[in-house]
CSV table of C-alpha atoms in Angstrom, one decimal:
chain,number,residue,atom,x,y,z
A,11,MET,CA,0.1,0.0,-0.1
A,12,ILE,CA,1.3,3.3,-0.8
A,13,MET,CA,1.3,5.8,2.3
A,14,THR,CA,0.7,9.5,2.0
A,15,LYS,CA,3.0,12.2,3.5
A,16,GLU,CA,0.9,12.8,6.4
A,17,GLN,CA,0.6,8.9,7.1
A,18,LEU,CA,4.5,8.8,6.8
A,19,PHE,CA,4.8,11.9,9.0
A,20,LEU,CA,2.8,10.1,11.7
A,21,LYS,CA,4.9,6.8,11.3
A,22,ALA,CA,8.2,9.1,11.9
A,23,GLN,CA,6.6,10.6,14.9
A,24,SER,CA,6.1,7.3,16.4
A,25,GLN,CA,9.7,6.2,15.6
A,26,VAL,CA,11.1,9.2,17.2
A,27,ALA,CA,9.0,8.5,20.2
A,28,GLU,CA,10.4,5.0,20.4
A,29,MET,CA,13.8,6.4,20.1
A,30,LEU,CA,13.1,8.4,23.4
A,31,ARG,CA,11.4,5.5,25.2
A,32,LEU,CA,15.0,3.5,24.1
A,33,VAL,CA,16.9,6.2,26.0
A,34,GLU,CA,14.6,5.8,29.0
A,35,ARG,CA,15.0,2.0,29.1
A,36,ALA,CA,18.7,2.5,28.9
A,37,VAL,CA,18.9,4.6,31.8
A,38,GLU,CA,17.0,2.1,33.8
A,39,ARG,CA,19.1,-0.8,32.8
A,40,GLY,CA,22.2,1.0,33.2
A,41,GLU,CA,23.4,0.3,29.7
A,42,ARG,CA,26.9,1.6,28.6
A,43,ILE,CA,26.9,4.7,26.4
A,44,ASP,CA,28.3,2.9,23.3
A,45,GLU,CA,25.4,0.5,23.4
A,46,VAL,CA,23.0,3.1,23.6
A,47,GLU,CA,24.8,5.0,20.7
A,48,ARG,CA,24.6,2.0,18.3
A,49,GLU,CA,20.7,1.2,19.0
A,50,LEU,CA,20.1,5.1,18.4
A,51,PHE,CA,22.0,5.1,15.3
A,52,ALA,CA,20.1,2.0,13.9
A,53,GLN,CA,16.7,3.8,14.9
A,54,LEU,CA,18.0,7.0,13.3
A,55,LEU,CA,18.3,5.4,10.0
A,56,SER,CA,14.9,4.0,10.2
A,57,VAL,CA,13.3,7.3,10.9
A,58,SER,CA,15.3,9.1,8.3
A,59,ARG,CA,14.1,6.5,5.8
A,60,THR,CA,10.5,7.2,6.5
A,61,CYS,CA,11.1,11.0,6.3
A,62,GLN,CA,12.6,10.4,3.0
A,63,GLU,CA,9.6,8.3,1.9
A,64,ALA,CA,7.3,11.3,3.0
A,65,PHE,CA,9.5,13.5,0.9
A,66,VAL,CA,9.1,11.4,-2.0
A,67,ALA,CA,5.2,11.0,-1.5
A,68,ALA,CA,4.8,14.9,-1.3
A,69,GLN,CA,6.1,14.9,-4.8
A,70,GLY,CA,3.2,13.2,-6.4
A,71,ASP,CA,3.2,10.2,-8.9
A,72,GLY,CA,4.5,12.0,-12.0
A,73,ASP,CA,1.0,12.1,-13.7
A,74,VAL,CA,1.1,15.3,-15.8
A,75,GLY,CA,-1.7,14.1,-18.1
A,76,GLN,CA,-2.4,11.8,-20.8
A,77,GLU,CA,0.1,13.2,-23.3
A,78,VAL,CA,3.1,15.3,-23.2
A,79,GLN,CA,5.4,16.9,-25.9
A,80,ARG,CA,9.0,16.2,-25.9
A,81,ASP,CA,11.4,17.4,-28.6
A,82,GLY,CA,8.4,17.6,-31.0
A,83,ARG,CA,7.4,14.3,-30.2
A,84,CYS,CA,3.9,13.2,-28.7
A,85,LEU,CA,4.5,10.8,-25.7
A,86,ARG,CA,1.8,8.9,-23.9
A,87,ARG,CA,1.2,8.0,-20.4
A,88,LEU,CA,1.5,4.3,-19.8
A,89,GLU,CA,-1.6,2.7,-17.9
A,90,ASP,CA,0.3,1.3,-14.8
A,91,ARG,CA,2.8,3.0,-12.6
A,92,HIS,CA,6.2,1.8,-12.9
A,93,PRO,CA,8.3,1.1,-9.9
A,94,ARG,CA,11.9,2.3,-9.3
A,95,ARG,CA,14.5,1.0,-6.8
A,96,TYR,CA,16.2,3.6,-5.0
A,97,LEU,CA,18.9,2.8,-2.5
A,98,SER,CA,19.9,5.6,-0.2
A,99,ILE,CA,22.1,5.8,3.0
A,100,PHE,CA,19.0,5.1,5.0
A,101,GLY,CA,17.9,2.1,3.2
A,102,GLU,CA,15.8,1.0,0.1
A,103,LEU,CA,12.9,2.9,-1.2
A,104,ARG,CA,10.3,1.8,-3.9
A,105,ILE,CA,9.5,4.8,-5.9
A,106,GLU,CA,5.9,4.3,-7.8
A,107,ARG,CA,5.7,6.6,-10.7
A,108,PHE,CA,3.8,7.3,-14.0
A,109,VAL,CA,6.1,7.2,-17.0
A,110,TYR,CA,5.7,8.4,-20.7
A,111,ALA,CA,6.6,6.5,-24.2
A,112,VAL,CA,5.4,6.6,-27.7
A,113,ARG,CA,3.3,3.5,-26.8
A,114,ALA,CA,2.9,0.6,-24.7
A,115,GLY,CA,6.0,-1.7,-25.1
A,116,GLN,CA,8.4,1.2,-26.1
A,117,LYS,CA,11.5,2.6,-24.5
A,118,VAL,CA,10.2,5.0,-21.5
A,119,GLU,CA,11.3,8.3,-22.6
A,120,HIS,CA,10.1,10.6,-19.8
A,121,ALA,CA,9.6,10.1,-16.2
A,122,PRO,CA,8.3,13.5,-14.6
A,123,LEU,CA,8.7,12.6,-11.0
A,124,ASP,CA,12.6,11.2,-11.8
A,125,GLN,CA,13.2,14.7,-13.1
A,126,ARG,CA,11.3,16.6,-10.3
A,127,LEU,CA,13.4,14.4,-7.6
A,128,GLY,CA,16.6,14.7,-9.7
A,129,LEU,CA,17.1,10.9,-9.4
A,130,PRO,CA,20.5,9.6,-10.5
A,131,ALA,CA,20.9,7.7,-13.6
A,132,SER,CA,21.6,4.4,-11.4
A,133,GLU,CA,19.6,3.1,-8.4
A,134,PHE,CA,22.2,4.5,-6.0
A,135,SER,CA,21.7,7.9,-4.4
A,136,TYR,CA,24.3,10.5,-5.0
A,137,VAL,CA,25.1,10.5,-1.3
A,138,LEU,CA,25.6,6.6,-1.2
A,139,GLN,CA,27.8,6.8,-4.3
A,140,ASP,CA,29.8,9.7,-2.8
A,141,TRP,CA,30.5,7.6,0.5
A,142,GLN,CA,31.1,4.4,-1.3
A,143,GLN,CA,33.7,5.9,-3.7
A,144,ARG,CA,35.5,7.4,-0.9
A,145,LEU,CA,36.1,4.1,0.3
A,146,CYS,CA,36.7,2.5,-3.0
A,147,VAL,CA,39.6,4.8,-3.8
A,148,GLN,CA,41.4,3.9,-0.7
A,149,ASP,CA,40.7,0.1,-0.2
A,150,SER,CA,39.7,-2.8,-2.5
A,151,TYR,CA,36.2,-3.2,-3.8
A,152,GLY,CA,35.5,-6.1,-1.3
A,153,GLU,CA,36.8,-4.1,1.7
A,154,ALA,CA,35.0,-0.8,0.5
A,155,VAL,CA,31.7,-2.6,0.4
A,156,ALA,CA,32.1,-4.5,3.6
A,157,SER,CA,32.9,-1.2,5.4
A,158,LEU,CA,29.9,0.7,4.1
A,159,GLY,CA,27.6,-2.3,4.8
A,160,LYS,CA,29.0,-2.5,8.4
A,161,LEU,CA,28.4,1.2,9.0
A,162,LEU,CA,25.1,1.7,7.4
A,163,GLY,CA,23.6,-1.8,6.8
A,164,VAL,CA,23.2,-1.3,3.2
A,165,ALA,CA,25.7,-1.4,0.4
A,166,PRO,CA,26.0,-2.2,-3.2
A,167,SER,CA,27.8,-5.6,-4.5
A,168,GLU,CA,31.4,-5.6,-5.4
A,169,ARG,CA,30.4,-5.8,-8.9
A,170,ALA,CA,28.0,-2.8,-8.5
A,171,ALA,CA,30.6,-0.9,-6.7
A,172,GLU,CA,33.1,-1.4,-9.6
A,173,GLN,CA,30.6,-0.3,-12.1
A,174,MET,CA,29.8,2.8,-9.9
A,175,THR,CA,33.4,3.7,-10.0
A,176,GLN,CA,33.4,4.2,-13.7
A,177,ARG,CA,30.1,6.0,-13.9
A,178,VAL,CA,31.3,8.3,-11.3
A,179,ALA,CA,34.6,8.9,-12.9
A,180,ALA,CA,33.0,9.9,-16.3
A,181,ASP,CA,33.4,13.4,-15.6
A,182,ALA,CA,36.8,13.4,-14.1
A,183,GLU,CA,38.8,14.4,-17.3
A,184,VAL,CA,36.5,17.3,-17.7
A,185,PHE,CA,36.8,18.4,-14.1
A,186,GLN,CA,40.6,18.3,-14.1
A,187,LEU,CA,40.8,20.5,-17.1
A,188,GLN,CA,38.7,23.1,-15.8
A,189,GLN,CA,40.3,23.8,-12.5
A,190,ALA,CA,41.3,27.2,-11.8
A,191,PRO,CA,45.3,27.6,-11.2
A,192,PRO,CA,46.2,28.3,-7.4
A,193,PRO,CA,46.4,31.9,-6.2
A,194,GLY,CA,49.7,33.6,-7.8
A,195,GLN,CA,50.6,34.9,-4.5
A,196,GLU,CA,50.9,31.2,-3.0
A,197,GLU,CA,53.1,29.9,-5.7
A,198,GLY,CA,56.8,29.4,-5.5
A,199,GLU,CA,59.6,31.0,-7.8
A,200,ILE,CA,59.8,27.8,-10.0
A,201,ILE,CA,57.2,25.7,-11.8
A,202,VAL,CA,58.2,22.0,-11.9
A,203,ALA,CA,56.7,19.1,-14.1
A,204,THR,CA,57.7,15.7,-13.3
A,205,ALA,CA,56.4,12.3,-14.8
A,206,ASP,CA,57.1,8.6,-14.4
A,207,ALA,CA,55.3,5.4,-15.1
A,208,LYS,CA,54.2,2.4,-13.1
A,209,GLY,CA,52.9,-1.0,-14.4
A,210,VAL,CA,49.3,-2.1,-13.5
A,211,PRO,CA,48.6,-5.9,-13.7
A,212,MET,CA,45.9,-6.5,-16.3
A,213,ARG,CA,43.3,-9.0,-16.7
A,214,ARG,CA,44.1,-11.5,-19.7
A,215,PRO,CA,41.5,-11.2,-22.6
A,216,LEU,CA,38.5,-13.4,-21.7
A,217,ALA,CA,39.1,-15.7,-25.0
A,218,GLU,CA,42.7,-16.3,-23.7
A,219,ARG,CA,41.4,-17.2,-20.3
A,220,ILE,CA,38.7,-19.6,-21.8
A,221,HIS,CA,40.8,-21.1,-24.4
A,222,ARG,CA,44.2,-21.4,-23.1
A,223,SER,CA,45.6,-24.6,-24.5
A,224,HIS,CA,48.3,-25.0,-21.6
A,225,PRO,CA,46.9,-24.8,-18.0
A,226,ARG,CA,50.3,-24.2,-16.8
A,227,ARG,CA,52.4,-21.4,-17.6
A,228,GLY,CA,55.7,-21.8,-19.5
A,229,LYS,CA,59.2,-21.0,-18.2
A,230,GLY,CA,59.7,-17.4,-18.0
A,231,GLU,CA,55.8,-16.6,-18.6
A,232,LYS,CA,54.2,-14.3,-16.1
A,233,ALA,CA,51.0,-14.9,-14.6
A,234,ASN,CA,49.7,-11.4,-15.8
A,235,LYS,CA,50.6,-8.7,-18.2
A,236,LYS,CA,51.1,-5.3,-17.1
A,237,GLN,CA,50.3,-2.0,-18.8
A,238,MET,CA,51.9,1.2,-17.9
A,239,ALA,CA,50.0,4.0,-16.0
A,240,TYR,CA,51.9,7.3,-16.7
A,241,VAL,CA,51.9,9.7,-13.8
A,242,GLY,CA,52.4,13.4,-13.8
A,243,ALA,CA,52.8,16.0,-11.4
A,244,VAL,CA,53.1,19.8,-11.3
A,245,TYR,CA,54.1,21.9,-8.4
A,246,SER,CA,55.7,25.2,-7.5
A,247,ILE,CA,58.9,25.7,-5.4
A,248,ASP,CA,61.1,28.3,-4.2
A,249,ARG,CA,64.9,28.4,-5.4
A,250,PHE,CA,67.3,26.7,-3.0
A,251,VAL,CA,71.0,27.5,-3.8
A,252,ARG,CA,73.3,24.7,-2.6
A,253,SER,CA,76.8,23.2,-3.3
A,254,ALA,CA,78.1,20.0,-4.4
A,255,ALA,CA,79.2,19.2,-0.9
A,256,ASP,CA,75.9,20.1,0.6
A,257,ILE,CA,74.1,17.4,-1.4
A,258,VAL,CA,76.9,14.8,-0.8
A,259,GLU,CA,76.5,15.4,2.8
A,260,GLU,CA,72.7,15.1,2.7
A,261,VAL,CA,73.1,12.1,0.6
A,262,CYS,CA,75.5,10.4,3.2
A,263,ARG,CA,73.5,11.3,6.2
A,264,HIS,CA,70.2,10.2,4.6
A,265,GLU,CA,68.5,13.5,5.7
A,266,ARG,CA,66.4,16.1,4.0
A,267,ALA,CA,68.0,19.6,4.6
A,268,ALA,CA,65.8,21.1,7.2
A,269,GLU,CA,65.6,24.6,5.4
A,270,ARG,CA,64.7,23.1,2.1
A,271,PRO,CA,61.5,24.8,0.6
A,272,ARG,CA,58.4,22.7,0.2
A,273,PRO,CA,56.4,22.0,-2.9
A,274,GLN,CA,53.4,24.2,-3.2
A,275,HIS,CA,49.9,23.3,-4.7
A,276,LYS,CA,51.1,19.9,-6.0
A,277,GLN,CA,48.6,18.5,-8.7
A,278,VAL,CA,48.9,14.9,-9.9
A,279,TRP,CA,47.3,13.0,-12.9
A,280,ALA,CA,47.4,9.4,-14.1
A,281,GLU,CA,46.7,8.2,-17.6
A,282,MET,CA,46.5,4.9,-19.3
A,283,THR,CA,46.5,4.3,-23.1
A,284,PRO,CA,42.8,3.6,-23.8
A,285,VAL,CA,41.8,0.7,-25.9
A,286,SER,CA,40.5,1.9,-29.3
A,287,GLU,CA,40.7,0.9,-32.8
A,288,GLY,CA,41.0,4.5,-34.0
A,289,GLU,CA,44.1,6.6,-33.2
A,290,VAL,CA,44.1,8.0,-29.9
A,291,PRO,CA,46.8,9.7,-27.7
A,292,THR,CA,48.8,7.4,-25.7
A,293,GLY,CA,48.8,7.7,-21.8
A,294,ARG,CA,51.8,9.2,-22.0
A,295,GLU,CA,50.9,12.0,-24.3
A,296,ARG,CA,47.7,12.4,-22.4
A,297,VAL,CA,49.5,13.0,-19.0
A,298,PHE,CA,51.9,15.4,-20.7
A,299,VAL,CA,49.0,17.4,-22.2
A,300,GLU,CA,47.4,17.9,-18.8
A,301,MET,CA,50.7,18.9,-17.3
A,302,ALA,CA,51.2,21.4,-20.3
A,303,ALA,CA,47.9,23.1,-19.6
A,304,ALA,CA,48.6,23.1,-15.9
A,305,CYS,CA,51.9,24.8,-16.4
A,306,HIS,CA,50.5,27.4,-18.9
A,307,ASP,CA,47.7,28.1,-16.4
A,308,ARG,CA,49.9,28.7,-13.6
A,309,ASP,CA,52.6,30.9,-15.4
A,310,PRO,CA,50.7,32.2,-18.5
A,311,HIS,CA,53.0,34.9,-19.1
A,312,ARG,CA,56.1,32.7,-18.5
A,313,ARG,CA,57.9,34.7,-16.0
A,314,LYS,CA,58.9,31.7,-13.9
A,315,THR,CA,61.3,29.2,-14.8
A,316,LEU,CA,59.9,25.8,-16.0
A,317,ILE,CA,61.7,22.7,-15.0
A,318,CYS,CA,61.0,19.2,-16.4
A,319,LEU,CA,62.5,16.7,-13.8
A,320,MET,CA,62.3,13.1,-14.6
A,321,ASP,CA,64.4,9.7,-14.8
A,322,GLY,CA,66.2,8.7,-17.8
A,323,GLU,CA,63.2,7.1,-20.0
A,324,ARG,CA,63.7,8.3,-23.5
A,325,ALA,CA,60.1,8.0,-24.4
A,326,LEU,CA,59.2,10.3,-21.7
A,327,TRP,CA,61.6,12.9,-22.7
A,328,GLU,CA,60.6,12.8,-26.2
A,329,VAL,CA,57.0,13.7,-25.2
A,330,ALA,CA,58.4,16.3,-22.9
A,331,GLY,CA,60.3,17.9,-25.5
A,332,GLU,CA,57.1,18.1,-27.8
A,333,TRP,CA,54.7,19.6,-25.0
A,334,LEU,CA,57.1,21.3,-22.7
A,335,PRO,CA,59.9,22.7,-25.1
A,336,ARG,CA,61.0,25.6,-23.0
A,337,ALA,CA,61.6,23.6,-19.8
A,338,VAL,CA,64.9,23.1,-18.4
A,339,GLY,CA,65.4,19.3,-18.5
A,340,ILE,CA,66.9,17.8,-15.3
A,341,LEU,CA,67.7,14.1,-14.7
A,342,ASP,CA,66.6,12.9,-11.3
A,343,LEU,CA,69.7,12.6,-9.2
A,344,PHE,CA,68.5,9.4,-7.3
A,345,HIS,CA,68.3,7.5,-10.4
A,346,VAL,CA,72.0,8.9,-11.1
A,347,LEU,CA,73.0,7.7,-7.7
A,348,GLU,CA,71.4,4.3,-8.2
A,349,ARG,CA,73.6,3.8,-11.3
A,350,LEU,CA,76.8,5.0,-9.3
A,351,TRP,CA,76.2,2.1,-6.7
A,352,LEU,CA,75.9,-0.4,-9.4
A,353,ALA,CA,79.2,0.7,-10.9
A,354,ALA,CA,80.7,0.7,-7.5
A,355,TYR,CA,79.6,-3.0,-6.7
A,356,CYS,CA,81.5,-3.7,-10.0
A,357,PHE,CA,84.6,-3.2,-8.2
A,358,HIS,CA,84.0,-3.4,-4.4
A,359,SER,CA,81.9,-5.6,-2.3
A,360,GLU,CA,78.5,-4.4,-1.5
A,361,ARG,CA,78.2,-2.2,1.7
A,362,SER,CA,81.9,-1.8,1.9
A,363,PRO,CA,83.6,1.5,2.9
A,364,GLN,CA,85.3,1.4,-0.3
A,365,ALA,CA,82.1,1.3,-2.3
A,366,ALA,CA,80.7,4.1,-0.2
A,367,GLU,CA,83.9,6.2,-0.9
A,368,PHE,CA,83.7,5.3,-4.6
A,369,VAL,CA,80.1,6.5,-5.0
A,370,ALA,CA,80.8,9.7,-2.9
A,371,HIS,CA,83.8,10.8,-4.8
A,372,ARG,CA,82.0,10.4,-8.3
A,373,LEU,CA,78.9,11.9,-7.0
A,374,ARG,CA,80.7,15.0,-6.1
A,375,MET,CA,82.2,15.1,-9.5
A,376,LEU,CA,78.9,14.9,-11.2
A,377,LEU,CA,77.4,17.6,-9.1
A,378,GLU,CA,80.4,19.8,-10.1
A,379,GLY,CA,79.5,19.3,-13.8
A,380,LYS,CA,82.4,17.0,-14.4
A,381,VAL,CA,80.1,14.2,-16.1
A,382,GLY,CA,82.6,13.6,-18.9
A,383,TYR,CA,85.4,12.9,-16.4
A,384,VAL,CA,83.3,10.4,-14.5
A,385,ILE,CA,82.3,8.7,-17.6
A,386,GLY,CA,85.9,8.3,-18.9
A,387,GLY,CA,87.0,7.3,-15.5
A,388,LEU,CA,84.5,4.4,-15.3
A,389,ARG,CA,85.5,3.3,-18.8
A,390,ARG,CA,89.1,3.2,-18.0
A,391,LEU,CA,88.7,1.5,-14.8
A,392,GLY,CA,86.6,-1.1,-16.3
A,393,ASP,CA,89.5,-1.8,-18.9
A,394,GLN,CA,92.0,-1.9,-16.1
A,395,GLN,CA,90.2,-4.3,-14.2
A,396,ALA,CA,89.4,-6.4,-17.0
A,397,LEU,CA,85.8,-6.7,-16.2
A,398,THR,CA,84.0,-9.4,-18.0
A,399,GLY,CA,80.4,-11.0,-18.0
A,400,ALA,CA,77.8,-9.4,-15.8
A,401,GLN,CA,80.1,-7.0,-14.3
A,402,ARG,CA,81.1,-5.7,-17.5
A,403,LYS,CA,77.7,-5.7,-18.9
A,404,THR,CA,76.4,-3.5,-15.8
A,405,LEU,CA,79.2,-1.1,-16.1
A,406,ASN,CA,78.4,-0.6,-19.6
A,407,ALA,CA,74.8,0.1,-19.1
A,408,VAL,CA,75.7,2.6,-16.4
A,409,ILE,CA,78.0,4.4,-18.7
A,410,THR,CA,75.3,4.2,-21.5
A,411,TYR,CA,72.7,5.7,-19.1
A,412,TYR,CA,75.0,8.7,-18.5
A,413,GLU,CA,75.9,9.3,-21.9
A,414,ASN,CA,72.5,9.3,-23.1
A,415,ASN,CA,71.3,11.7,-20.4
A,416,ARG,CA,74.2,14.0,-20.4
A,417,PRO,CA,72.4,17.1,-21.6
A,418,HIS,CA,70.2,16.8,-18.7
A,419,MET,CA,73.0,16.3,-16.0
A,420,ARG,CA,74.3,20.0,-15.8
A,421,TYR,CA,74.1,19.7,-11.9
A,422,ASP,CA,76.5,22.6,-11.3
A,423,GLU,CA,74.6,25.0,-13.1
A,424,TYR,CA,71.1,23.6,-11.5
A,425,LEU,CA,72.6,23.9,-8.0
A,426,ALA,CA,73.9,27.5,-8.5
A,427,ALA,CA,70.4,28.5,-9.8
A,428,GLY,CA,68.5,26.9,-7.0
A,429,TYR,CA,66.8,24.3,-9.0
A,430,PRO,CA,65.4,21.1,-7.5
A,431,ILE,CA,67.4,18.0,-8.8
A,432,GLY,CA,65.3,15.0,-7.1
A,433,SER,CA,62.0,13.8,-8.4
A,434,GLY,CA,60.7,12.5,-5.1
A,435,VAL,CA,57.3,13.9,-6.0
A,436,ALA,CA,56.8,11.8,-9.0
A,437,GLU,CA,58.2,8.7,-7.4
A,438,GLY,CA,55.9,9.3,-4.3
A,439,ALA,CA,52.9,9.8,-6.6
A,440,CYS,CA,53.6,6.6,-8.7
A,441,ARG,CA,53.8,4.6,-5.2
A,442,HIS,CA,50.8,6.3,-3.6
A,443,LEU,CA,48.6,6.8,-6.8
A,444,VAL,CA,49.0,3.7,-8.6
A,445,LYS,CA,51.0,0.9,-6.5
A,446,ASP,CA,49.1,1.3,-3.2
A,447,ARG,CA,45.7,0.7,-4.7
A,448,LEU,CA,46.0,-1.0,-8.0
A,449,GLU,CA,49.1,-3.4,-7.4
A,450,ARG,CA,47.5,-5.3,-4.2
A,451,THR,CA,47.9,-9.3,-4.2
A,452,GLY,CA,45.6,-10.9,-6.7
A,453,MET,CA,44.5,-7.6,-8.2
A,454,ARG,CA,43.7,-7.6,-12.1
A,455,TRP,CA,42.5,-4.7,-14.1
A,456,THR,CA,40.7,-3.6,-17.3
A,457,VAL,CA,42.0,-0.4,-18.8
A,458,PRO,CA,38.6,1.4,-18.1
A,459,GLY,CA,38.5,-0.1,-14.5
A,460,ALA,CA,42.1,0.9,-13.8
A,461,GLN,CA,41.6,4.4,-15.5
A,462,ALA,CA,38.4,5.1,-13.3
A,463,ILE,CA,39.9,4.4,-10.2
A,464,LEU,CA,43.3,6.4,-11.0
A,465,HIS,CA,41.2,9.4,-12.2
A,466,LEU,CA,39.1,9.3,-8.8
A,467,ARG,CA,42.2,8.8,-6.8
A,468,ALA,CA,44.0,11.7,-8.2
A,469,ILE,CA,41.2,13.9,-7.5
A,470,HIS,CA,41.0,12.6,-3.9
A,471,ILE,CA,44.8,13.2,-3.6
A,472,ASN,CA,44.5,16.7,-5.1
A,473,GLY,CA,41.9,17.5,-2.2
A,474,SER,CA,39.1,18.1,-4.7
A,475,TRP,CA,36.7,15.3,-3.8
A,476,ASP,CA,33.7,17.4,-2.8
A,477,LYS,CA,34.1,19.9,-5.6
A,478,TYR,CA,34.3,17.0,-8.1
A,479,MET,CA,31.2,15.5,-6.9
A,480,THR,CA,29.3,18.5,-7.0
A,481,HIS,CA,30.5,18.8,-10.6
A,482,HIS,CA,29.8,15.1,-11.4
A,483,ILE,CA,26.2,15.4,-10.2
A,484,GLU,CA,25.5,18.5,-12.1
A,485,ALA,CA,27.0,17.0,-15.4
A,486,GLU,CA,24.9,13.9,-14.9
A,487,GLN,CA,21.7,15.9,-14.1
A,488,SER,CA,22.4,17.9,-17.2
A,489,ARG,CA,22.6,14.7,-19.5
A,490,LEU,CA,19.4,13.2,-18.0
A,491,TYR,CA,17.2,16.1,-17.6
A,492,GLY,CA,18.9,19.0,-19.4
A,493,HIS,CA,19.6,21.0,-16.3
A,494,THR,CA,22.4,23.5,-16.6
A,495,GLY,CA,25.6,22.3,-15.2
A,496,SER,CA,29.4,22.9,-15.7
A,497,CYS,CA,30.0,20.4,-18.5
A,498,PRO,CA,29.4,22.6,-21.9
A,499,PHE,CA,32.5,24.5,-21.2
A,500,TYR,CA,34.5,21.3,-22.0
A,501,ALA,CA,34.2,20.9,-25.6
A,502,GLN,CA,36.0,24.1,-26.3
A,503,ARG,CA,38.6,23.4,-23.5
A,504,ARG,CA,39.3,19.9,-24.7
A,505,THR,CA,39.9,21.1,-28.5
A,506,VAL,CA,42.3,23.7,-27.4
A,507,VAL,CA,44.5,21.6,-25.1
A,508,PHE,CA,44.4,18.4,-27.2
A,509,GLU,CA,45.0,20.0,-30.6
A,510,GLY,CA,47.9,22.0,-28.8
A,511,SER,CA,47.0,25.5,-30.4
A,512,ARG,CA,47.8,27.4,-27.4
A,513,LEU,CA,50.6,25.2,-26.1
A,514,ALA,CA,52.6,23.6,-28.7
A,515,SER,CA,54.7,26.7,-29.1
A,516,GLY,CA,56.2,26.4,-25.6
A,517,GLY,CA,54.1,24.8,-23.1
């Protein structure tokens, strides 16, 4: 039986009275406060659901006459009410309403009550989606669903939560491109763009899983394939002039200089290459487009020094040259240091004082701008020691790495200018944004599923969650009911950014 608003109000009043009696009984029985708290919360959910039902009942049944005109077409009211399930944080509601179609048996094209209430596209309320996805970006779907169920007594299935993630993330790219730059007075003296890549374990194609001829993997064959997620970050920072000796001392002590300036207004992105038959930008290109747009917006008149700080991956530097051509390229010092240790272990035992001295001496030379001397010295030392086999291969790889990246190793100039020389921001973003969520034991992803989580997780890390959910709700309501929202601006913005008409000349 469908209850009226007045009947539901009476029911809610009865439920509130029962809550008061619950408190009185708890006092008489001497119950602990936490026990009362749990009982009151359960009752509160129940009375809130009744109030929500009363709100829906007050909106009517969506009957606006026998016929309505929509987009120049005549739609007729179907004879029977059509129920719709609505799962809110208070529990499940069944909304009975009239709907309109060309004729019976045809697709429902208009539901006036849905529009009046602003119902979402799915059966899950926007508040439930918000709360569920806050958990999903932090934990696995199973853990997130279980947590919400424990708190509210209601939750979608794991599969529904995964589908919800992709729906909620549908407006993330639009949102990211529309964000206003940070206030200029809060920015540092230098704009830094940094990028890195992290492998995401992917699900094997269904056909491959079903028709696999050999149930056991062959020698060297991995259980799953990985696809790269490209992570980018842009931040500003003040200059910090140091000497080579300062850096060597800091590295040897494994301590960050206390007076080192902090990055300001860090923004992060993560992009994978979408699966498409047509020509689409790779994840690498997409993340550099976003970084280039952010660098332009944060320094439109190009008054600040722009730095691109990365490891030695050639493909990243090629894309950086296209989208950030005016940037000063700097090779991350920590990757340089890793190679020095590999070289040291070709001549000295691991963790020996001799290996540490070998590294400290050559690190100081690199920081003083003597890259050629270090490369030549390593080559001569390898010949003198007559290295062979794996050690010779390792040393050659180190030398090649330095030779290939030599244009980005002018550390004496960088230190004198106060530039940062370590890409810890990108390394940390890869670990926190990608690895901590997508590389847990047993996890396997599709490209759309991984991209959705990465988009939402980046928004969460950037501190824009509440703002994004407002944007997403407005955009979906616009798609469903034609309400004005924030999405129309995107078409022009996307054309400008992806065609590069504004950025290709210098980032």
